[in-house]
One Martini backbone bead per residue (centre of mass of N, CA, C, O) as a GRO file, in nm:
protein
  292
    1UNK     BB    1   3.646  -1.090  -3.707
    2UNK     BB    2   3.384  -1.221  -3.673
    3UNK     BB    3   3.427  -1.383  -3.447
    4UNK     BB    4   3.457  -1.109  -3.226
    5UNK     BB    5   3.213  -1.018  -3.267
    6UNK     BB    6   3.038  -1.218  -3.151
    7UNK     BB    7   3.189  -1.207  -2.884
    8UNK     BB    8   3.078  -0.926  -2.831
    9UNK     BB    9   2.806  -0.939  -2.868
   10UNK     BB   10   2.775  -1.152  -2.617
   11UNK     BB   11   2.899  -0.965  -2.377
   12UNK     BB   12   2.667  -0.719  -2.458
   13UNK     BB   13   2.412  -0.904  -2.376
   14UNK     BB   14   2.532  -0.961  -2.084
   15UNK     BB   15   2.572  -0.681  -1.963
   16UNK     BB   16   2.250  -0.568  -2.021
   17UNK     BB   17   2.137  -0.793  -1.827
   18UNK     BB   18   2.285  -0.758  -1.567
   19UNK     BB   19   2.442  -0.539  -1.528
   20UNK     BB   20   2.626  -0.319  -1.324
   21UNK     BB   21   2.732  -0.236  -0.996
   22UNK     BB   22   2.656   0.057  -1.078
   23UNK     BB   23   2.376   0.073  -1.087
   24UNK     BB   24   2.306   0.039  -0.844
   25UNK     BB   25   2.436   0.256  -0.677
   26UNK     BB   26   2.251   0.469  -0.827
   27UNK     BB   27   2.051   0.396  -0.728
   28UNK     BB   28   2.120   0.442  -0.401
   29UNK     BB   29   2.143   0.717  -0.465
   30UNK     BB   30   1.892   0.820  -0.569
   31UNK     BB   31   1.722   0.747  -0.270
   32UNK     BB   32   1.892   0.883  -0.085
   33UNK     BB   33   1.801   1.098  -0.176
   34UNK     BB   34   1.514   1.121  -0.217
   35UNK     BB   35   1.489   1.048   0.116
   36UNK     BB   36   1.634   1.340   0.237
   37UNK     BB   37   1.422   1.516   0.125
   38UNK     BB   38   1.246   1.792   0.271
   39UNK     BB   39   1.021   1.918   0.028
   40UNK     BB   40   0.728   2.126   0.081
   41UNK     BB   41   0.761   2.166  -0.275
   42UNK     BB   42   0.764   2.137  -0.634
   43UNK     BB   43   0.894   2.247  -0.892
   44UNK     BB   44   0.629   2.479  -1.091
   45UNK     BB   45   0.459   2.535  -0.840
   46UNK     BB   46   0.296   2.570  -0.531
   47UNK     BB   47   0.117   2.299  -0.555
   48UNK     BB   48   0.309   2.101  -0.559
   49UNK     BB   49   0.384   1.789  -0.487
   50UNK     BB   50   0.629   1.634  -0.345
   51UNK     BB   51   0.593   1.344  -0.442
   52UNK     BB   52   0.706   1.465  -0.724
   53UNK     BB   53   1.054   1.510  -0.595
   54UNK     BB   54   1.014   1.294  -0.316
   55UNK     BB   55   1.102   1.053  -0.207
   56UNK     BB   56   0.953   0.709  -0.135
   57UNK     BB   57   0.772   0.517  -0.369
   58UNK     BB   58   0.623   0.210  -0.213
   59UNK     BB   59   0.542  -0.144  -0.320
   60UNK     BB   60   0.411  -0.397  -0.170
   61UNK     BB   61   0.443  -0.727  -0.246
   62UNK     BB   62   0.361  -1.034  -0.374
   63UNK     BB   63   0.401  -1.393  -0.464
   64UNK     BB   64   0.300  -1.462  -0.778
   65UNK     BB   65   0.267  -1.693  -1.061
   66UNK     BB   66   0.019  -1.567  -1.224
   67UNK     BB   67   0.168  -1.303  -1.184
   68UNK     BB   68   0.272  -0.954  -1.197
   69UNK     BB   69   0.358  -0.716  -0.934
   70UNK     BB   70   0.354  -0.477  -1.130
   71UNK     BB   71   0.081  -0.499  -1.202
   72UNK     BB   72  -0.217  -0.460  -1.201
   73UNK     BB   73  -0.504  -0.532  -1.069
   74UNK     BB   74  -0.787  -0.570  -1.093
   75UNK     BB   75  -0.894  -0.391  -0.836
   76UNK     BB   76  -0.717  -0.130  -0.984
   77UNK     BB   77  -0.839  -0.134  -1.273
   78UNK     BB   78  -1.156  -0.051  -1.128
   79UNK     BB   79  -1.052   0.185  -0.931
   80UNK     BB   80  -0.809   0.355  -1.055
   81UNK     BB   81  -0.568   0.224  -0.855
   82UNK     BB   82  -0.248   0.249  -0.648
   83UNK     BB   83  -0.118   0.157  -0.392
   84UNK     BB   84   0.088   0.301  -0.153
   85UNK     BB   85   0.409   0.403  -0.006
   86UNK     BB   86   0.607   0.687   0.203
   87UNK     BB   87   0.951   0.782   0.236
   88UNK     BB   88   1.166   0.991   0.432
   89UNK     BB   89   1.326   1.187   0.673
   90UNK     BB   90   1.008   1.295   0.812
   91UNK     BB   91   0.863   0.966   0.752
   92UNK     BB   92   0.815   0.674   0.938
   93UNK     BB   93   0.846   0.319   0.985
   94UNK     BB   94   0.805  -0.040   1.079
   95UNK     BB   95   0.599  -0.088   0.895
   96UNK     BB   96   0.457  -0.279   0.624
   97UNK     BB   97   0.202  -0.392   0.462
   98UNK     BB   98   0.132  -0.656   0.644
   99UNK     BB   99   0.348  -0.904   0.545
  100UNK     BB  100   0.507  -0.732   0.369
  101UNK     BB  101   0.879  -0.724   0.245
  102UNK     BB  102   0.876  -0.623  -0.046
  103UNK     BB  103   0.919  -0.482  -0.402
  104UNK     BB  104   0.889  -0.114  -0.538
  105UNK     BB  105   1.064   0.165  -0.693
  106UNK     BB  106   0.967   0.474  -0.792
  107UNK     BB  107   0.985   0.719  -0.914
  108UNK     BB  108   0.944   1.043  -0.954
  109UNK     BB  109   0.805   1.218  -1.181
  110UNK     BB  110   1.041   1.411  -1.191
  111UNK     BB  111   1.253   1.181  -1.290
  112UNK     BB  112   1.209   1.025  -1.454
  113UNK     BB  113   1.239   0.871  -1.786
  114UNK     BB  114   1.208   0.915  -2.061
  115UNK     BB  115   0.875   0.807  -2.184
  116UNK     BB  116   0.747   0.738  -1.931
  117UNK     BB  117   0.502   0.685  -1.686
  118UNK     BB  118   0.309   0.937  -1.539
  119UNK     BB  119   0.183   0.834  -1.209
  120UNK     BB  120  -0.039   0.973  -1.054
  121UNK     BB  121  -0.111   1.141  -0.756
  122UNK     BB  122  -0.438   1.149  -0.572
  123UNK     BB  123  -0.364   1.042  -0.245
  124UNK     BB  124  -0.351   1.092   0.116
  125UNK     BB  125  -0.261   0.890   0.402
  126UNK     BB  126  -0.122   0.862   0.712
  127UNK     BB  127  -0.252   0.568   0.714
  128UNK     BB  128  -0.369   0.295   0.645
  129UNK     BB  129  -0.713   0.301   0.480
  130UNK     BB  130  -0.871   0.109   0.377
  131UNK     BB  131  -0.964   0.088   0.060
  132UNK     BB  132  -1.119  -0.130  -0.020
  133UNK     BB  133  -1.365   0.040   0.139
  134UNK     BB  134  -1.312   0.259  -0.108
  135UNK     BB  135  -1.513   0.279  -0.406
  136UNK     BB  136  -1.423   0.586  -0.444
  137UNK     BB  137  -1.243   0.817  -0.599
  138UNK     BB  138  -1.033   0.591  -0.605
  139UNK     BB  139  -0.981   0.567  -0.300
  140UNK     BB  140  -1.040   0.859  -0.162
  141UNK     BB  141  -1.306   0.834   0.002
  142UNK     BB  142  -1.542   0.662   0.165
  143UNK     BB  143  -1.575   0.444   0.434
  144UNK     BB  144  -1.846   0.172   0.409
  145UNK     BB  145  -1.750   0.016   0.730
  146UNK     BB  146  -1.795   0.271   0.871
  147UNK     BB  147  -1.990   0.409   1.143
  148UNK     BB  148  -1.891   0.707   0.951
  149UNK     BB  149  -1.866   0.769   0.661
  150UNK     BB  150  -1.856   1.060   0.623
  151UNK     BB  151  -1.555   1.102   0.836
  152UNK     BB  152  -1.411   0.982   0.550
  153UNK     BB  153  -1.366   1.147   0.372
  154UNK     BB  154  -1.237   1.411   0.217
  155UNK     BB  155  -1.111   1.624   0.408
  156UNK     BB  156  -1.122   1.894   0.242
  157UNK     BB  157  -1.444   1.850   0.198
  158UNK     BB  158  -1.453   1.901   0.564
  159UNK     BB  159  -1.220   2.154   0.614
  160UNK     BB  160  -0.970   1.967   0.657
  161UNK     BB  161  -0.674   2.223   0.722
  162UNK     BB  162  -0.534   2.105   1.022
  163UNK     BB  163  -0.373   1.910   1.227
  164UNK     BB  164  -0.567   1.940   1.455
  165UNK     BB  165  -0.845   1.833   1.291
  166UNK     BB  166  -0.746   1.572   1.243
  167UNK     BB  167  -0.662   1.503   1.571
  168UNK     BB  168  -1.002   1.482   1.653
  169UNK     BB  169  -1.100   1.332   1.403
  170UNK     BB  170  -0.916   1.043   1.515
  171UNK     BB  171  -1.000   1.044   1.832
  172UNK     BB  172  -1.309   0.988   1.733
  173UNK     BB  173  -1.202   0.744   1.542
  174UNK     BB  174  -1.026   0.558   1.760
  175UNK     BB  175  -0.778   0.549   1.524
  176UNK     BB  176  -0.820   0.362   1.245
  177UNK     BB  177  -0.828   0.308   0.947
  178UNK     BB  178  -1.128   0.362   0.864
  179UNK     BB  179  -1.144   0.645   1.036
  180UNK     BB  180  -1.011   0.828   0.801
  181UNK     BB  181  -0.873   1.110   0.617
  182UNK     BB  182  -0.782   1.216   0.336
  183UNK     BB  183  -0.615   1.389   0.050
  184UNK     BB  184  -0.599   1.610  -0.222
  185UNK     BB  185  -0.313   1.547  -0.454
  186UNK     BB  186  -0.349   1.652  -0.707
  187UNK     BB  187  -0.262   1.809  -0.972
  188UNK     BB  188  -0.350   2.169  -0.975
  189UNK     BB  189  -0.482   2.190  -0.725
  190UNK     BB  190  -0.555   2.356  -0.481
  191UNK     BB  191  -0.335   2.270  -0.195
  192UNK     BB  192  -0.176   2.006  -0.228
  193UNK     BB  193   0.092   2.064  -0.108
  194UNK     BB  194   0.015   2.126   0.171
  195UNK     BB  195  -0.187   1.850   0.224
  196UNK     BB  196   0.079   1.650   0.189
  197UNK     BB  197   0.244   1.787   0.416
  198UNK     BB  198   0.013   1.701   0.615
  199UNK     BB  199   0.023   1.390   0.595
  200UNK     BB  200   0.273   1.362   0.755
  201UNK     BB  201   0.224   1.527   1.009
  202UNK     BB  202   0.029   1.318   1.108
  203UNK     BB  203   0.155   1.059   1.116
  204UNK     BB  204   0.396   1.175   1.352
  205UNK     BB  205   0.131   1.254   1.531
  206UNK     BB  206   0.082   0.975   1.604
  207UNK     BB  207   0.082   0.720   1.780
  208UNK     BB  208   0.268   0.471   1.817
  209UNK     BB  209   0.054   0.263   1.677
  210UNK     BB  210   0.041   0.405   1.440
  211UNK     BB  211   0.321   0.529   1.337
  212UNK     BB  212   0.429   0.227   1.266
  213UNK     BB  213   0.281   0.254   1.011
  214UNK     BB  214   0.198   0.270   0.703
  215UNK     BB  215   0.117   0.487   0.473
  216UNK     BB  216  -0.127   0.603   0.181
  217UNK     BB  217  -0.131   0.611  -0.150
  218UNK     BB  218  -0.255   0.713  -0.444
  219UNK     BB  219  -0.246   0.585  -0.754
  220UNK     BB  220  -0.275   0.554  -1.068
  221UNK     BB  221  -0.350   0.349  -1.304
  222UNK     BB  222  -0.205   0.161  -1.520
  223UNK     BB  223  -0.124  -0.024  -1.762
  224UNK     BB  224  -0.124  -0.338  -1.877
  225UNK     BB  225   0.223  -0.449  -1.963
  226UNK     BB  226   0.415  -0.175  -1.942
  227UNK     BB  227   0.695  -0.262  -1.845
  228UNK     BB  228   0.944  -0.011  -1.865
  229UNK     BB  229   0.732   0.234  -1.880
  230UNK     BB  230   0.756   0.178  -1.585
  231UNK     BB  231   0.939   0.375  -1.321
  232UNK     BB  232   1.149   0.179  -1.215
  233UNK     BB  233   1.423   0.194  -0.979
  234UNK     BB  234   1.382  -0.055  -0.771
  235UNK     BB  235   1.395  -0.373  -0.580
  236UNK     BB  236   1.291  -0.473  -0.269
  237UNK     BB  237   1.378  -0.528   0.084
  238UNK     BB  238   1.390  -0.687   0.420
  239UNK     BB  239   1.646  -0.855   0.618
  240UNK     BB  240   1.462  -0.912   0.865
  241UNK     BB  241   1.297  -1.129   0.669
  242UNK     BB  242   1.202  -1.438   0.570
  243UNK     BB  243   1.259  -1.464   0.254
  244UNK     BB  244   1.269  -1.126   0.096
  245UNK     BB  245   1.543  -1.206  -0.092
  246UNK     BB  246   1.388  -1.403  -0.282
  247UNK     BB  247   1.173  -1.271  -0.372
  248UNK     BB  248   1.341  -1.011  -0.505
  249UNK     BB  249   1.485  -1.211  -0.700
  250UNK     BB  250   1.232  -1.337  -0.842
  251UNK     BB  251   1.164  -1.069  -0.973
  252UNK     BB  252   1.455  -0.994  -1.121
  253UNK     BB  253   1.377  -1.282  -1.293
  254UNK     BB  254   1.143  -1.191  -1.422
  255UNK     BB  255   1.219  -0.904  -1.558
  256UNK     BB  256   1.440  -1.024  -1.708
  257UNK     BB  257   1.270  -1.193  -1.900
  258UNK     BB  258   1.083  -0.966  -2.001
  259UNK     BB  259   1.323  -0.742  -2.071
  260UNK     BB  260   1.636  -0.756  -2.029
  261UNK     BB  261   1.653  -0.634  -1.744
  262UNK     BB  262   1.826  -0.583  -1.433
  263UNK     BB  263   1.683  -0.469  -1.152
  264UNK     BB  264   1.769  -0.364  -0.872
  265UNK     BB  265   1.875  -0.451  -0.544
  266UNK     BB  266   1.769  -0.336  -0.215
  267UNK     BB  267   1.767  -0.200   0.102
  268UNK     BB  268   1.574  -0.237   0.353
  269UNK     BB  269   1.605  -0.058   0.664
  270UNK     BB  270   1.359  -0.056   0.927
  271UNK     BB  271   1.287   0.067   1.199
  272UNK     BB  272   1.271  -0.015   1.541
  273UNK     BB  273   1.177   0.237   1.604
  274UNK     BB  274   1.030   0.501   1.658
  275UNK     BB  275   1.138   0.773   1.488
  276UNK     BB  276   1.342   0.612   1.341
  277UNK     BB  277   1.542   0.597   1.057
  278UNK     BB  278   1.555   0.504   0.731
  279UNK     BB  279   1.746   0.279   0.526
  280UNK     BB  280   1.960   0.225   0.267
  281UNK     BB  281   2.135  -0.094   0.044
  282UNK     BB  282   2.392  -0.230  -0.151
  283UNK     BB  283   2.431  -0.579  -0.291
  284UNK     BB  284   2.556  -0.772  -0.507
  285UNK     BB  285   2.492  -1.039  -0.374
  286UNK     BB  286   2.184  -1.042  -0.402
  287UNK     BB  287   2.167  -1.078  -0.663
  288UNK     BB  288   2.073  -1.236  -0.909
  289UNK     BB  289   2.172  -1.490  -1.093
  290UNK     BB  290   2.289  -1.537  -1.437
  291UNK     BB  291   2.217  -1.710  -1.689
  292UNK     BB  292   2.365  -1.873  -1.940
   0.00000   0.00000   0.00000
């Protein structure tokens, strides 16, 4: 009898570790909600923004054995953010910041798991933001190394509340990264709601060399070392990029070393001409194998 339980006890905690093929599969159904979803805000106030309930908040991310990717970085610590892309079925994109194709996928706050962490978004450009050369405001301020700096402000600051006023003001800056302004969209704020979902149709309304760039969120930073408490739904790649389902694959395989839980990998499928639609797909084969 002892044998037995022990023989289970050996089986229960590699099943924990695996993780079974149903795991994917419902990250993948709830991805596929989430980025289906076009809700102009989310339930609970008038203000409340979208991507608090809606959409793929997703943060491309480089493979450093030095760090874990999910950690913020030293520069996100002392900004108090940490940059994001956002993916839904009203707004897309064929390229993810810099050369990077893998990284991972959070809850929106209201999906999130009990106990899990909270993690605020702060603001929102239409377009990769050049953020690191915005110091205040945790990245959602004015970019210092713009030739007009007060024109990089946040939008609702300078008064920027509807589509035509962004888009007089962003080919007035040349259409650039540093050239724009974001909104504050953080919850409480009075307009957030509609402000994020300007942010969107900003996106969608730029020329097609900036429409193909992804969007950028700020998310408030974690504390560092949150482990499961931070709400990963799971790590994603690009299929068609070289080399990043072996990075996704090192994620969860770090992961799973750190947590004892294999977070599944899906793929992301990025639309290859402008204006067409992301899809998301779950594959057994993907997943890094468990070792003995």
């Amino acid at each position: 009898m002892k044998r037995i339980a022990a023989i289970g006890l050996v089986l229960c905690l590699s099943a924990c570790a695996v993780r079974p093929p149903e795991t994917g599969r419902q990250a993948l159904a709830d991805v596929r909600r989430w980025y289906a979803d076009t809700s102009d805000r989310c339930p609970g106030g008038a203000d409340r923004p979208a991507a608090l309930c809606s959409g793929v908040l997703l943060r491309a991310t480089e493979n450093n054995p030095a760090f874990l990717p999910w950690n913020p970085s030293p520069a996100s610590i002392t900004r108090g953010a940490v940059s994001f892309s956002y993916l839904r079925a009203d707004v897309n994109y064929t390229n993810l910041v810099f050369t990077y194709r893998n990284g991972y996928i959070l809850y929106p706050s209201d999906k999130r798991p009990k106990g899990s962490l909270d993690v605020a978004v702060l603001c929102a450009f239409p377009m990769d933001a050049d953020t690191y050369n915005r110091p205040t405001e945790q990245g959602c301020g004015e970019n210092t190394v713009d030739r007009s700096p007060s024109a990089t402000r946040a939008c609702d600051a300078q008064g920027i509340e509807s589509l035509a006023q962004w888009k007089l003001l962003f080919a007035a800056m040349e259409n650039t990264y540093s050239g724009q302004c974001g909104w504050n969209v953080r919850e409480g704020q009075p307009g957030a709601a509609a402000r994020f979902l300007l942010s969107l149709r900003a996106h969608e309304a730029m020329p097609d060399a900036q429409r193909a760039l992804a969007n950028e969120l700020r998310l408030a930073t974690w504390p560092k070392d949150s482990g499961t408490r931070l709400p990963i739904r799971a790590f994603f790649y690009v299929p068609a990029a070289d080399g990043a389902l072996a990075k996704a694959q090192d994620d969860q395989r770090r992961y799973r070393a750190a947590y004892g839980v294999s977070m599944p990998i899906l793929r992301l499928n990025l639309p290859v001409v402008v204006g067409a639609r992301a899809t998301f797909d779950y594959e057994a084969a993907d997943q890094s194998p468990v070792p003995p």
